[in-house]
GROMACS .gro file of C-alpha atoms in nm:
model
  311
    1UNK     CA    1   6.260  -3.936  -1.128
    2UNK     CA    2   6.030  -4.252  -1.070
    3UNK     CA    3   5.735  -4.037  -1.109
    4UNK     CA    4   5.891  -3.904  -1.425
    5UNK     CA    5   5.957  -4.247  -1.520
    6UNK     CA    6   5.594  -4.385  -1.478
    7UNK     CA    7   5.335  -4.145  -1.555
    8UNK     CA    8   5.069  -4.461  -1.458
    9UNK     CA    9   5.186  -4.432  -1.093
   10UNK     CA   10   5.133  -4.022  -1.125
   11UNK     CA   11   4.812  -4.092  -1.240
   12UNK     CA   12   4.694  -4.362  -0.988
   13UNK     CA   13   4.833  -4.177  -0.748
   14UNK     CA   14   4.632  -3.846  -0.801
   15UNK     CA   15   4.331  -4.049  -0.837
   16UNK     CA   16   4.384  -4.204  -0.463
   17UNK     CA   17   4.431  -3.863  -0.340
   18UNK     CA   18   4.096  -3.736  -0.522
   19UNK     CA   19   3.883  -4.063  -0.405
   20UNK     CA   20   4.040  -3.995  -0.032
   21UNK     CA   21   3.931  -3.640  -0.074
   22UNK     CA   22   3.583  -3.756  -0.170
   23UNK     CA   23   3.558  -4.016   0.077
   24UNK     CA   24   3.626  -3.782   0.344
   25UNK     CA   25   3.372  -3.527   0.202
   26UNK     CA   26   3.073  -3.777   0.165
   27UNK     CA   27   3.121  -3.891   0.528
   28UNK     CA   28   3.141  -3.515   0.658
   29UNK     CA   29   2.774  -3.455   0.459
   30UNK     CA   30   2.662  -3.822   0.601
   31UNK     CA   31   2.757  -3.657   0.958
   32UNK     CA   32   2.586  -3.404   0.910
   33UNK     CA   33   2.647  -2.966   0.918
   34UNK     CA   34   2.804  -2.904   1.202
   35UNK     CA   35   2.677  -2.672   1.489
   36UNK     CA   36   2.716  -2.618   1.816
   37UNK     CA   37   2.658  -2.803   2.171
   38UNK     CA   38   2.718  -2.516   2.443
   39UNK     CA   39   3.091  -2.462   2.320
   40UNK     CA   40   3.188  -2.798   2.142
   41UNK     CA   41   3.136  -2.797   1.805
   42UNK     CA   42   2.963  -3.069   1.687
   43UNK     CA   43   2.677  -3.192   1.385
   44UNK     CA   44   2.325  -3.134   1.409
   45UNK     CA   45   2.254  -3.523   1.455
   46UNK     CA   46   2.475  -3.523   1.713
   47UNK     CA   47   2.360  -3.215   1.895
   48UNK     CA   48   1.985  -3.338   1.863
   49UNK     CA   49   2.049  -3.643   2.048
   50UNK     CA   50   2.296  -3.449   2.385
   51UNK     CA   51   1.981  -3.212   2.375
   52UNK     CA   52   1.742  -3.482   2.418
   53UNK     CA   53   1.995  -3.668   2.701
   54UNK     CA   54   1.995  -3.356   2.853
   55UNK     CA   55   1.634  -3.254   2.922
   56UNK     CA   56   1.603  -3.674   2.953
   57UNK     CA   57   1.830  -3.605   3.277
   58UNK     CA   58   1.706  -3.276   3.434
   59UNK     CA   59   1.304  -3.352   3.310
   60UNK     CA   60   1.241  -3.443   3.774
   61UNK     CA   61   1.385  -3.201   3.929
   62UNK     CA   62   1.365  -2.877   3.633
   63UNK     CA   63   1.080  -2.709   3.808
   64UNK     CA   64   1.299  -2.687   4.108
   65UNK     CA   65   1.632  -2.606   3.958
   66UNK     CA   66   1.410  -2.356   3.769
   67UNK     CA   67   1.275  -2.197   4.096
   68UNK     CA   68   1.672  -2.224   4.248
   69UNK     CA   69   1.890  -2.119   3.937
   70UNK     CA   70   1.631  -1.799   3.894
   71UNK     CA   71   1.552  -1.717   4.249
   72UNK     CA   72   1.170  -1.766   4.175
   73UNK     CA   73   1.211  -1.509   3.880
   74UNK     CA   74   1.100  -1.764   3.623
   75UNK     CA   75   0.760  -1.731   3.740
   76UNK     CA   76   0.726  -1.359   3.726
   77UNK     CA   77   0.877  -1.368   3.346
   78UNK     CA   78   0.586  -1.635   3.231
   79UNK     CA   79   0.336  -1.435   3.397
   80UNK     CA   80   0.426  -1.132   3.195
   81UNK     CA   81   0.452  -1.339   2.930
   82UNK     CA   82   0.055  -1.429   2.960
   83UNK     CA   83  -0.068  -1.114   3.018
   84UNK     CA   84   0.128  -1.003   2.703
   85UNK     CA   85  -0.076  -1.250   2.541
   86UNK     CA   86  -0.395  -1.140   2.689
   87UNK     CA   87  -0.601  -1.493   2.597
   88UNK     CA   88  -0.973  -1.443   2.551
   89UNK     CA   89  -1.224  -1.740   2.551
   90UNK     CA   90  -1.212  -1.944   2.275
   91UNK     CA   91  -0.813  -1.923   2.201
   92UNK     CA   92  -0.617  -2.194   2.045
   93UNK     CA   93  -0.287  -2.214   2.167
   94UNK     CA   94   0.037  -2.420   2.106
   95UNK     CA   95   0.292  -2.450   2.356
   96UNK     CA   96   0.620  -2.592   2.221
   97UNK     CA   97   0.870  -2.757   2.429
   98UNK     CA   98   0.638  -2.669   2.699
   99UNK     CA   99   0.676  -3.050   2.839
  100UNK     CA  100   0.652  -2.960   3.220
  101UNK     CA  101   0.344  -2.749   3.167
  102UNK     CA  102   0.397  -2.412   3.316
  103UNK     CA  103   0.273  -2.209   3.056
  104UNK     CA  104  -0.055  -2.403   2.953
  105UNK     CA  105  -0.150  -2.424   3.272
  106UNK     CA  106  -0.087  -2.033   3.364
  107UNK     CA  107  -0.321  -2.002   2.974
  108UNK     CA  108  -0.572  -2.219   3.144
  109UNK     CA  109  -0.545  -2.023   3.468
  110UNK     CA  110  -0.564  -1.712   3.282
  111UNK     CA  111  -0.861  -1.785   3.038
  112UNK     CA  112  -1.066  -1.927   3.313
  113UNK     CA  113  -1.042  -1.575   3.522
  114UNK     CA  114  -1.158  -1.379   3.200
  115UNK     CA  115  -1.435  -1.656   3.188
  116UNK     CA  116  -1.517  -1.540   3.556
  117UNK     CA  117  -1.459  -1.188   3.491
  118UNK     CA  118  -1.719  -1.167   3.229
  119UNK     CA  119  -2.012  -1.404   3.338
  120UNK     CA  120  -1.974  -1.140   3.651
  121UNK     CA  121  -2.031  -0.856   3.485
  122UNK     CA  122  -2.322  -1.020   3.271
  123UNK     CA  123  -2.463  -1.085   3.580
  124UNK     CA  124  -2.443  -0.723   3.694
  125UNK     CA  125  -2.619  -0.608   3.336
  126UNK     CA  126  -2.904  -0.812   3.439
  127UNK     CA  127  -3.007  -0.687   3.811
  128UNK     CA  128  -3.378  -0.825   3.736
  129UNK     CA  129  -3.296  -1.171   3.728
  130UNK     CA  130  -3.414  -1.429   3.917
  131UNK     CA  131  -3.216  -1.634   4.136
  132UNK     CA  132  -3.282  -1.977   3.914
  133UNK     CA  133  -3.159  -1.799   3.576
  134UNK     CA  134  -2.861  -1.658   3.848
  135UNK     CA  135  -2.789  -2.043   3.914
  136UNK     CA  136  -2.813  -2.188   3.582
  137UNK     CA  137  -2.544  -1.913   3.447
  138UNK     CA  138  -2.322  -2.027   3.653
  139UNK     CA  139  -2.387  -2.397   3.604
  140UNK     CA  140  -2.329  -2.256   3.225
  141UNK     CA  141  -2.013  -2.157   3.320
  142UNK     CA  142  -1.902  -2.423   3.536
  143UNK     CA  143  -1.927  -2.672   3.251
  144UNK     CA  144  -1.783  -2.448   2.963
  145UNK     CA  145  -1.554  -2.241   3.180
  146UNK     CA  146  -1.300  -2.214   2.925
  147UNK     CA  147  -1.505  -2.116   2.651
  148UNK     CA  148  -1.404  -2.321   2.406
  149UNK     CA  149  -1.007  -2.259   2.471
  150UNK     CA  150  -0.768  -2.496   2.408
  151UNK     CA  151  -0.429  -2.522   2.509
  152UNK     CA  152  -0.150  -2.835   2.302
  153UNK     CA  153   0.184  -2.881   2.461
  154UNK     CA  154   0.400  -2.991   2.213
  155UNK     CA  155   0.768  -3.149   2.311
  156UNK     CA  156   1.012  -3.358   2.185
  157UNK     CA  157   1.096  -3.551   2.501
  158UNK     CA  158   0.912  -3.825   2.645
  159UNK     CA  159   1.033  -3.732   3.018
  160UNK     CA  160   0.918  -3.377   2.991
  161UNK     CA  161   0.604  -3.473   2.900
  162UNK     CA  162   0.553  -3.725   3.163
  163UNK     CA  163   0.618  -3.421   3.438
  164UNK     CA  164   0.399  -3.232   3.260
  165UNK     CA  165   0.107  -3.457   3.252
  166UNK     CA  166   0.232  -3.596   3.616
  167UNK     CA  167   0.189  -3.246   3.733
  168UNK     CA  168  -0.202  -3.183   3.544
  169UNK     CA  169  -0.326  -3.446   3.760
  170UNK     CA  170  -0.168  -3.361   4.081
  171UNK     CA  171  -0.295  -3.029   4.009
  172UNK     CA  172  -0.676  -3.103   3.863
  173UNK     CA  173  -0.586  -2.996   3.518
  174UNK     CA  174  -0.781  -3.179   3.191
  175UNK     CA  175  -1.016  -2.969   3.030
  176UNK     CA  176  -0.918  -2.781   2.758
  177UNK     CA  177  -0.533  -2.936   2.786
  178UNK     CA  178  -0.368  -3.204   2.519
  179UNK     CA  179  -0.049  -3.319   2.515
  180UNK     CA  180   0.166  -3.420   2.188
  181UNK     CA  181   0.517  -3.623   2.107
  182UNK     CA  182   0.659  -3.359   1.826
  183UNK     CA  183   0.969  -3.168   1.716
  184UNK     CA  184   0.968  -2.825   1.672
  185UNK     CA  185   1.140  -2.820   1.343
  186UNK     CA  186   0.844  -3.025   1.166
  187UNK     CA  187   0.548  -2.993   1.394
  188UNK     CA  188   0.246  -3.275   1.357
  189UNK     CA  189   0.030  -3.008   1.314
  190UNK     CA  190  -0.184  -2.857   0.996
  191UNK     CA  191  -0.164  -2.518   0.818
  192UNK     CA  192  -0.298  -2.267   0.982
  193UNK     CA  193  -0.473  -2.412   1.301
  194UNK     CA  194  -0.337  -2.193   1.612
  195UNK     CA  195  -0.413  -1.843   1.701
  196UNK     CA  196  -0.131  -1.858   1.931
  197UNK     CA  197   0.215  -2.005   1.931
  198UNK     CA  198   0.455  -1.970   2.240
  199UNK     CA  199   0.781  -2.154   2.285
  200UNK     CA  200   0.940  -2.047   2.687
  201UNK     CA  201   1.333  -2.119   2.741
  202UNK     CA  202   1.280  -2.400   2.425
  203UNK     CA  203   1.401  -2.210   2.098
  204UNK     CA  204   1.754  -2.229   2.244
  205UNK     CA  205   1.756  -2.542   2.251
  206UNK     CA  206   1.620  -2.594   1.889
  207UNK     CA  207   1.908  -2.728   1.633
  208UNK     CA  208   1.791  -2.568   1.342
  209UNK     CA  209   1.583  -2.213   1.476
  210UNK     CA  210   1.501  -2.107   1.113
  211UNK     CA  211   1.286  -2.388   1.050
  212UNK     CA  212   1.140  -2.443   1.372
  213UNK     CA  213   1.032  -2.013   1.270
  214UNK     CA  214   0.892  -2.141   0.981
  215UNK     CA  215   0.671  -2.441   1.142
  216UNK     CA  216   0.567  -2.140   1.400
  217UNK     CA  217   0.463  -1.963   1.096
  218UNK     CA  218   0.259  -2.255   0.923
  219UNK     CA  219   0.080  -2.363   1.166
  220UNK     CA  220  -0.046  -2.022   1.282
  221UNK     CA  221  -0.360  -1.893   1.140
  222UNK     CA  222  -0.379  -1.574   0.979
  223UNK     CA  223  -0.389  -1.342   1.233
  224UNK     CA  224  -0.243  -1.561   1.448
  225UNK     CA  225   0.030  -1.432   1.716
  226UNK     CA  226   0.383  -1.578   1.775
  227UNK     CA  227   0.551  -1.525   2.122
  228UNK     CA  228   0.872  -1.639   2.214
  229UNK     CA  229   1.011  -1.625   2.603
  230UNK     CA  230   1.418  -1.673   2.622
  231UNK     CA  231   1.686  -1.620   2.789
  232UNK     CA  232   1.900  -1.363   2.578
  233UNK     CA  233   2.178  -1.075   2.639
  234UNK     CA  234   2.274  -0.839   2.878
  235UNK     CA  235   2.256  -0.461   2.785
  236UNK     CA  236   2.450  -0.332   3.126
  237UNK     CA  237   2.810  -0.403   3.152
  238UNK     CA  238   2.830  -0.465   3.480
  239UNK     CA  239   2.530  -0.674   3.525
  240UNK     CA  240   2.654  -0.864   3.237
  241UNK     CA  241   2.989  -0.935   3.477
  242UNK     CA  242   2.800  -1.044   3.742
  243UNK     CA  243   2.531  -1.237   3.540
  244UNK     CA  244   2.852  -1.451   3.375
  245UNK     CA  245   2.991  -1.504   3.743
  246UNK     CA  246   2.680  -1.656   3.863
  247UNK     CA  247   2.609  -1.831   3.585
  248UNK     CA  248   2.938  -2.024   3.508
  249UNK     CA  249   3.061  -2.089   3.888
  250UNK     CA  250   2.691  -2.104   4.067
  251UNK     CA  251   2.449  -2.306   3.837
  252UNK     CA  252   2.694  -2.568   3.773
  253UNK     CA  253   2.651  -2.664   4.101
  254UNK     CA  254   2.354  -2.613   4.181
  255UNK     CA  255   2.262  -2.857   3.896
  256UNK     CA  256   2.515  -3.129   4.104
  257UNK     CA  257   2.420  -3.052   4.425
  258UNK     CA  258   2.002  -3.036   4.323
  259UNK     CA  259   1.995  -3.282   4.068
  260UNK     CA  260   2.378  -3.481   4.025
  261UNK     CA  261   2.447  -3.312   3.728
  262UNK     CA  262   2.680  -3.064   3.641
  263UNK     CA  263   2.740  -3.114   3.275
  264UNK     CA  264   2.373  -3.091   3.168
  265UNK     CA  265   2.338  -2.681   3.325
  266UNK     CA  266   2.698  -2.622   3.189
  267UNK     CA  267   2.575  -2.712   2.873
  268UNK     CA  268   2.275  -2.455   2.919
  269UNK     CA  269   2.496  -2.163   3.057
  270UNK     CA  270   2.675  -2.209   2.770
  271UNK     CA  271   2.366  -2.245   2.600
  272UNK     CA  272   2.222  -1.891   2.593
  273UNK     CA  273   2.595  -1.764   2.557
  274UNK     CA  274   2.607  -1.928   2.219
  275UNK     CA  275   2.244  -1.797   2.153
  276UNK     CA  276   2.150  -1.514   1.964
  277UNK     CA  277   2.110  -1.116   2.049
  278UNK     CA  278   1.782  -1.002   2.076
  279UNK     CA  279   1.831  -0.790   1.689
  280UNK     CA  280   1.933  -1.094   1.490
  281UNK     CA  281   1.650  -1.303   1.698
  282UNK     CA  282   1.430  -1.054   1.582
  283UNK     CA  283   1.569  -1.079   1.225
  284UNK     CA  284   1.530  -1.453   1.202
  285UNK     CA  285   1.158  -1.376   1.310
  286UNK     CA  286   1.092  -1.167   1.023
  287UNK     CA  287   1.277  -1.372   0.771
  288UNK     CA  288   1.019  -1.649   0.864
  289UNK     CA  289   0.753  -1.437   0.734
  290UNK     CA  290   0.636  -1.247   1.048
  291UNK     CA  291   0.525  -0.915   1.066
  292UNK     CA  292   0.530  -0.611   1.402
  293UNK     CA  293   0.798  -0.797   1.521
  294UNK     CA  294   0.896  -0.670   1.857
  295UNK     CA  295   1.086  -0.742   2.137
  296UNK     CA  296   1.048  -0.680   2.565
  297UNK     CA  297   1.360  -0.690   2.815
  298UNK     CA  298   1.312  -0.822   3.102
  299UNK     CA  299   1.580  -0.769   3.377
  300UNK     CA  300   1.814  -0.554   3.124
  301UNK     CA  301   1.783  -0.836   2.877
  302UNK     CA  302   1.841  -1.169   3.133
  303UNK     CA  303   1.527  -1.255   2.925
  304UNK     CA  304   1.348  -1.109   2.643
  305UNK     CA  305   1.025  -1.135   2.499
  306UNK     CA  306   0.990  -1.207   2.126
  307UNK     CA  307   0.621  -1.126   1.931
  308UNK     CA  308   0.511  -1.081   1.574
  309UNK     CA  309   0.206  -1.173   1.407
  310UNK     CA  310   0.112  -1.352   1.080
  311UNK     CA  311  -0.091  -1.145   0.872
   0.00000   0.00000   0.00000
C-alpha cells in the first residue's frame, strides 16, 4: 500500500537494486573469470599468484620429490621424450617452465652425442688422413660441439630458475644454454624463431592453456615441432584405483616429510585430476593451429606425450 502510495520510492528502490546488481557484476569482471586451483574454485589472478607460491616453495627440493613421488620414472619419461624429438646439430629449442633444467640439459646431452656420432663416422670416410688433420677435427669439434644448437629455458618463477642455473654450473653446463624470466601465456619471444618447443609437467600448471597453445604456435617457425610431456589419465581401471590411492594419501606426505609441505603436492595431485584427457588436450592443440597432432602413453596414460607441427 506504501509502495502503491509512492511510486518515487518504487522507482528508487528498483534503481538501488539494479546499481547493487551492477556493482556486484563490475567487481566479479575486476576479479577476474574464475578457474580452478586443484579443487577450489577460484579467478585466474588469483590462481596465477598460489601457482607461483607454490613452485616458489617446492623450487629446492623438486628434483628430489621428483625422483621420490615417481620412483625415478621421471627420468625415463624425459628421455623418451628427447629421443622423440631426435635433435640434430643446429636446433633451436625452447623449453618452457623448464626452470630446474632437466630437459635442456638432456637436449644438450643429446645434441652433443650426435655431434660425436657424426665427426666419428667422418673420420671413418677418410681412412687416408693424417694424424694432424685427425687432431684438428676434433679440436673442430671440441669448440663447436653443439653445432650451432641452442637450447632457452623459459619460466615464470624466479626460484626455478635459480635451481636451474644453480644446477648448470655445478654440472659444467654454458654453451649453447640461456635462461629467460617469461610467462607462457605471452612469451618474450618473436614470430617464428624456434624449431622446437617443449613444455614437461608445466602446461598444467598454465592458467589460461589456449593461449599459452597459441604463443607455442607463434613463436615456432614453420616447420617447427611442438612437444608437450604431462601428466594425464589413466586408461586401466584398476591402475587408475591404485594410481588415486598413491597419489592422494602418499605424495601428500612425502611433500611434508621431504620438503614441509603438504598443501603445495595436494594442490598438484589435484592438479592433473582437474587437467584434461589426452582427446580434448589433443583438441586444444589443433585449435591453436597445429597440424599431425598425436599423442604417446606412457605407463597406460600416468603421462602422455603431446606433438604436432606447424606447417
Amino acid at each position: 500500500a506504501a509502495a502503491g502510495l509512492c511510486p518515487c520510492r518504487v522507482l528508487l528502490s528498483r534503481r538501488g537494486g539494479a546499481l547493487r546488481v551492477l556493482r556486484g557484476s563490475m567487481q566479479g569482471l575486476a576479479a577476474g573469470p574464475e578457474t580452478h586451483f586443484g579443487f577450489q574454485t577460484v579467478t585466474e589472478a588469483e590462481r596465477r599468484e598460489k601457482i607461483y607460491q607454490v613452485f616458489e616453495s617446492v623450487a629446492k627440493k623438486y628434483d628430489i620429490m621428483n625422483d621420490s613421488m615417481t620412483l625415478g620414472i621421471h627420468r625415463v619419461w624425459k628421455d623418451i621424450l628427447m629421443h622423440k624429438m631426435n635433435p640434430s646439430p643446429g636446433t633451436l629449442l625452447l623449453d618452457v617452465a623448464g626452470g630446474t633444467g632437466d630437459i635442456a640439459f638432456r637436449f644438450l646431452n643429446y645434441v652433443r652425442s650426435v655431434r660425436e656420432r657424426q665427426l666419428q663416422l667422418k673420420l671413418r670416410r677418410h681412412q687416408n688422413l693424417s694424424w694432424q688433420e685427425i687432431s684438428e677435427s676434433y679440436q673442430e669439434d671440441k669448440f663447436n660441439s653443439l653445432g650451432d644448437s641452442q637450447v632457452v629455458v623459459c619460466d615464470i618463477n624466479k626460484e626455478m630458475l635459480k635451481v636451474g642455473k644453480q644446477k648448470a654450473q655445478h654440472l659444467g653446463y654454458s654453451e649453447g644454454l640461456s635462461w629467460v624470466l617469461g610467462n607462457a601465456e605471452e612469451l618474450p619471444f618473436d614470430d617464428d624463431k624456434f624449431d622446437v618447443y617443449t613444455i614437461a609437467f608445466g602446461i598444467r600448471n598454465v592458467t589460461r592453456i589456449d593461449l599459452a597453445l597459441q604463443e607455442a604456435y607463434r613463436v615456432l617457425k614453420p616447420g617447427g615441432r611442438f612437444l608437450c610431456l604431462e601428466f594425464s589419465h589413466v586408461s586401466n581401471p584398476l591402475l587408475s584405483r591404485l594410481y588415486d590411492l598413491y597419489s592422494f594419501q602418499v605424495i601428500p606426505v612425502l611433500g611434508e616429510v621431504i620438503a614441509g609441505d603438504w598443501k603445495s603436492y595436494q594442490y598438484l595431485v589435484e592438479s592433473i585430476r582437474r587437467f584434461p584427457p589426452q582427446e580434448e588436450l589433443k583438441a586444444m592443440i589443433e585449435d591453436a593451429g597445429f597440424f599431425k597432432v598425436d599423442y604417446q602413453n606412457l605407463n597406460s596414460g600416468i603421462v602422455a606425450i603431446h606433438s604436432g607441427f606447424k606447417l
